[in-house]
Coordinates of C-alpha atoms in Angstrom, one line a residue:
X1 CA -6.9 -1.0 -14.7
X2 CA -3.3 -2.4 -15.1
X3 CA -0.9 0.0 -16.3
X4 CA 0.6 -2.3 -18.5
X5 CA -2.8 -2.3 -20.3
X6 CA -2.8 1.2 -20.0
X7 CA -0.2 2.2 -21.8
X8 CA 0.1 -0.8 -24.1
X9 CA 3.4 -1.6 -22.6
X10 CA 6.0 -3.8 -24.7
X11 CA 9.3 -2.9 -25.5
X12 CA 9.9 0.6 -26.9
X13 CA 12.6 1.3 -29.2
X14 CA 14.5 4.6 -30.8
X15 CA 15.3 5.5 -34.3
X16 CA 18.9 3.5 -35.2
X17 CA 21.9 5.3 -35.6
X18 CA 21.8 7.4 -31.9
X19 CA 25.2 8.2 -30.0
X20 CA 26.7 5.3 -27.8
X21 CA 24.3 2.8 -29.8
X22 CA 20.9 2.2 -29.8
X23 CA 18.5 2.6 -26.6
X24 CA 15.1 0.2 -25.7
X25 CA 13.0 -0.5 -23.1
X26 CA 11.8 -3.8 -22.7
X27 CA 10.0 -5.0 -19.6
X28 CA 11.8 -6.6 -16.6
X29 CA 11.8 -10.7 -16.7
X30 CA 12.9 -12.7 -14.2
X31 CA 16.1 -13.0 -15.4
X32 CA 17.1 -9.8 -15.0
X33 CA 16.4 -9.9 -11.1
X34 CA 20.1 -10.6 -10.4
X35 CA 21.7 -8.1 -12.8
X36 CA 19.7 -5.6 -10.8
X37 CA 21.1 -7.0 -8.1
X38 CA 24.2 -6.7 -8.7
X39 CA 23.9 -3.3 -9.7
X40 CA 22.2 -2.2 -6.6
X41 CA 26.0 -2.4 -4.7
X42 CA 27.1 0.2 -6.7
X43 CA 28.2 3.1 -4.7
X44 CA 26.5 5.8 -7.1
X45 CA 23.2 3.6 -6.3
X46 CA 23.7 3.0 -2.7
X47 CA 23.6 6.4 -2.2
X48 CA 20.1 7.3 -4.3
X49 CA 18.8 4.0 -4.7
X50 CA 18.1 1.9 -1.7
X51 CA 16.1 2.2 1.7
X52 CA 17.9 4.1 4.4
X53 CA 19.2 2.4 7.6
X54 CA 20.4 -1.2 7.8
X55 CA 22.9 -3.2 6.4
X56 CA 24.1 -3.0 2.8
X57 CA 22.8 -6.8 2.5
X58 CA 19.7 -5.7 4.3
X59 CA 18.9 -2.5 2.1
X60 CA 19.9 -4.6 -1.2
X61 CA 17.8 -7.7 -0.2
X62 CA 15.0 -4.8 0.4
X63 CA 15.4 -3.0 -2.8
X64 CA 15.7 -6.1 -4.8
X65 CA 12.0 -7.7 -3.1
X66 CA 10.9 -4.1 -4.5
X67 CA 11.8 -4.7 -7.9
X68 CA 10.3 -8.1 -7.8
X69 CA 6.9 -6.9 -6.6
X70 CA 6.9 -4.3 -9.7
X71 CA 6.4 -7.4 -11.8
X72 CA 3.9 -8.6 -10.0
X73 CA 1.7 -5.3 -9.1
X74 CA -0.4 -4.1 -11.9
X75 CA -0.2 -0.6 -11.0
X76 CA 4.2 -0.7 -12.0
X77 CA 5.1 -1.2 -15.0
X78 CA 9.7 -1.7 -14.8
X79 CA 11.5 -2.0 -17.6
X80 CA 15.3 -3.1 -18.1
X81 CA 17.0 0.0 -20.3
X82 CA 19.1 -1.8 -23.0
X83 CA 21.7 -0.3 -25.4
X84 CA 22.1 -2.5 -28.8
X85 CA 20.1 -5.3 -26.6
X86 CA 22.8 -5.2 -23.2
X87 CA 21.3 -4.4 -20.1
X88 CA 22.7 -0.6 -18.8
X89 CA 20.1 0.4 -16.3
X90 CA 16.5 0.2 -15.2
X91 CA 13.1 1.7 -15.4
X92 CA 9.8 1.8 -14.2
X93 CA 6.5 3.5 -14.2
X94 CA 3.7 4.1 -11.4
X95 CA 0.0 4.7 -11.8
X96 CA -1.2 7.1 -9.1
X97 CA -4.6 5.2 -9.6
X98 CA -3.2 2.9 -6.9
X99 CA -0.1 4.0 -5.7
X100 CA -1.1 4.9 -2.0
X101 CA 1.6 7.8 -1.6
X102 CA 1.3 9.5 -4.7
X103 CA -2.7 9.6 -3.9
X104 CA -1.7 11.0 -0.5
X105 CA 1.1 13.4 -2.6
X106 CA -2.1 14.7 -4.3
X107 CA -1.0 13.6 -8.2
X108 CA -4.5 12.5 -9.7
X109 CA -5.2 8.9 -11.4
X110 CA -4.2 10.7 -14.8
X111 CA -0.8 10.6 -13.4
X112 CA 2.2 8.6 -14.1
X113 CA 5.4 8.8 -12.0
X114 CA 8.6 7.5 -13.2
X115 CA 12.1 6.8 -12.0
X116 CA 15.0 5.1 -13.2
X117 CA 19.0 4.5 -13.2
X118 CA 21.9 3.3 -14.9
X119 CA 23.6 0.4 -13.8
X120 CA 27.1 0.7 -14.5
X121 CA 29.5 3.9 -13.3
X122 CA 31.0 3.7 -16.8
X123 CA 27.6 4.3 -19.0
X124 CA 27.0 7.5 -16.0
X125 CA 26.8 10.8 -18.1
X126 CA 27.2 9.3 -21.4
X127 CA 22.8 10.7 -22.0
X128 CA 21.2 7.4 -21.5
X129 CA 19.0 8.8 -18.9
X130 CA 17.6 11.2 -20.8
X131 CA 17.3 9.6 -23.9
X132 CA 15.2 6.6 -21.4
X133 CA 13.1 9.2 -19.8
X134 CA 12.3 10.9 -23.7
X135 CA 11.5 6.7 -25.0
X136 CA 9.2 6.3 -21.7
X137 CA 7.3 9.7 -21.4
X138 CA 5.8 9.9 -25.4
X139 CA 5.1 6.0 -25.3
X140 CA 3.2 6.9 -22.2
X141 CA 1.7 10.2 -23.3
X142 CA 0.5 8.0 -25.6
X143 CA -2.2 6.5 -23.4
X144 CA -5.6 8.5 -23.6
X145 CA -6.4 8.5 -19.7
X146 CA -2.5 9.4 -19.3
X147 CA -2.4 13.2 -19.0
X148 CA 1.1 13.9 -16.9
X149 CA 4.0 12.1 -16.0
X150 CA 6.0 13.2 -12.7
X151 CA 9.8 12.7 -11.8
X152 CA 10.7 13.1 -8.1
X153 CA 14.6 13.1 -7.6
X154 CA 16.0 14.5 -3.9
X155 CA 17.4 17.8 -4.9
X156 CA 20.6 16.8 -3.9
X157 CA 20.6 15.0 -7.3
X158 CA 21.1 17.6 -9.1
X159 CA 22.4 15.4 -12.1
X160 CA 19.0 13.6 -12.1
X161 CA 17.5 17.4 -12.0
X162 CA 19.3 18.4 -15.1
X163 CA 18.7 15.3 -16.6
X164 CA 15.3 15.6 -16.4
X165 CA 14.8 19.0 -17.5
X166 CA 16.9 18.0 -20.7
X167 CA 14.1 15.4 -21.4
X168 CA 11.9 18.1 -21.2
X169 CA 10.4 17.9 -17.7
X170 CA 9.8 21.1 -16.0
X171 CA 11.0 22.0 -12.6
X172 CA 8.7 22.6 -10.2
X173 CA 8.4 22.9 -6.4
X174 CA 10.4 21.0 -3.6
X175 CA 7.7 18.9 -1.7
X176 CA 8.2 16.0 1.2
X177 CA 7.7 12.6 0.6
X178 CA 8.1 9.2 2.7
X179 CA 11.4 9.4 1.3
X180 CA 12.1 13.0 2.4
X181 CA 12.7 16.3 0.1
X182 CA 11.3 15.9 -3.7
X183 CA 11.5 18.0 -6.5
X184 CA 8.4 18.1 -8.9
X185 CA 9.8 17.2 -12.1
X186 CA 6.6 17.4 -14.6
X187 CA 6.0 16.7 -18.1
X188 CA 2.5 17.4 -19.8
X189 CA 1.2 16.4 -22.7
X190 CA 1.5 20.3 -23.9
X191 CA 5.1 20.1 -22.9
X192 CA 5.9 17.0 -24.7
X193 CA 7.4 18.2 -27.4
X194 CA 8.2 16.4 -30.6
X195 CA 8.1 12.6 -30.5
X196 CA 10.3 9.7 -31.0
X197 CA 9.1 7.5 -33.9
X198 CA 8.9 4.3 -31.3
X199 CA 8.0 0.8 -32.5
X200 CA 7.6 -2.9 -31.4
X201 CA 10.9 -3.6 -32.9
X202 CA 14.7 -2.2 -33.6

């Protein structure tokens, strides 16, 4: 089943009124393939972001056919991250139904994995991240067949640890992945917490 249908994925929206303005999540178009793009070069997403070895161009051209083929694949739902409606960052969700390496990983087809990153080095450690994370995880909880929702950052990112666990993931055990060392990063639908009052509309 597509995820999009899964989780009855539009665009997801906070309360008005937060810090810094405003977050949503509204799904990737198009248009938004060369803002992702651009932020790609950034030198805080060089380094976590794109495919190891290569050229910058290469790695860039590689990580941007990737976000392409997350529109097109109905296991991925991405979504741009917008503050007051401008673009800061993306988003996207995976289905373990049919996402080869998180079957291998051993996450079940009740499993959701997400990642994500802001754009610009001026909107780093200003909370959007967490705020995202909190937006995507009770939307998705949401879902009936959806049961946990998985984070994966290298723990060398220890900023994408913390910011995590203050969405309310748990930490759990370092485990190896095609992309080398993970850290289980795990939210339940016991450990959800209180949720965000999200609608199809600001």
């Amino acid at each position: 089943m597509a995820l999009l249908t899964t989780i009855n994925a539009e665009s997801w929206y906070e309360h008005p009124g937060q810090p810094h303005g405003t977050l949503s999540l509204v799904p990737v178009m198009p248009v938004d393939i060369g803002r992702l793009e651009n932020w790609l070069a950034a030198s805080h997403l060089e380094r976590t972001w794109l495919p190891h070895g290569g050229s910058l161009e290469a790695r860039i051209s590689a990580a941007r056919s990737d976000c392409v083929s997350a529109m097109e694949e109905a296991w991925r739902a991405p979504f741009m991250i917008r503050r007051n409606g401008d673009r800061i960052g993306y988003l996207e969700l995976v289905h373990a139904n049919d996402a080869l390496v998180l079957k291998e990983l051993g996450f079940v087809v009740e499993t959701v994995a997400i990642r994500l990153f802001i754009g610009g080095a001026a909107d780093l450690g200003k909370g959007y991240g967490r705020r995202a994370l909190r937006i995507a995880a009770e939307a998705t909880l949401g879902a009936p067949s959806i049961q946990l929702i998985v984070g994966l950052p290298s723990p060398r990112q220890r900023a994408a640890v913390r910011c995590f666990s203050a969405a309310g993931f748990e930490e759990g055990r370092v485990m190896i992945t095609p992309l080398g060392p993970s850290v289980q990063m795990l939210l339940s639908r016991a450990l959800s917490g209180a949720s965000l009052a999200l609608g199809s509309s600001p």
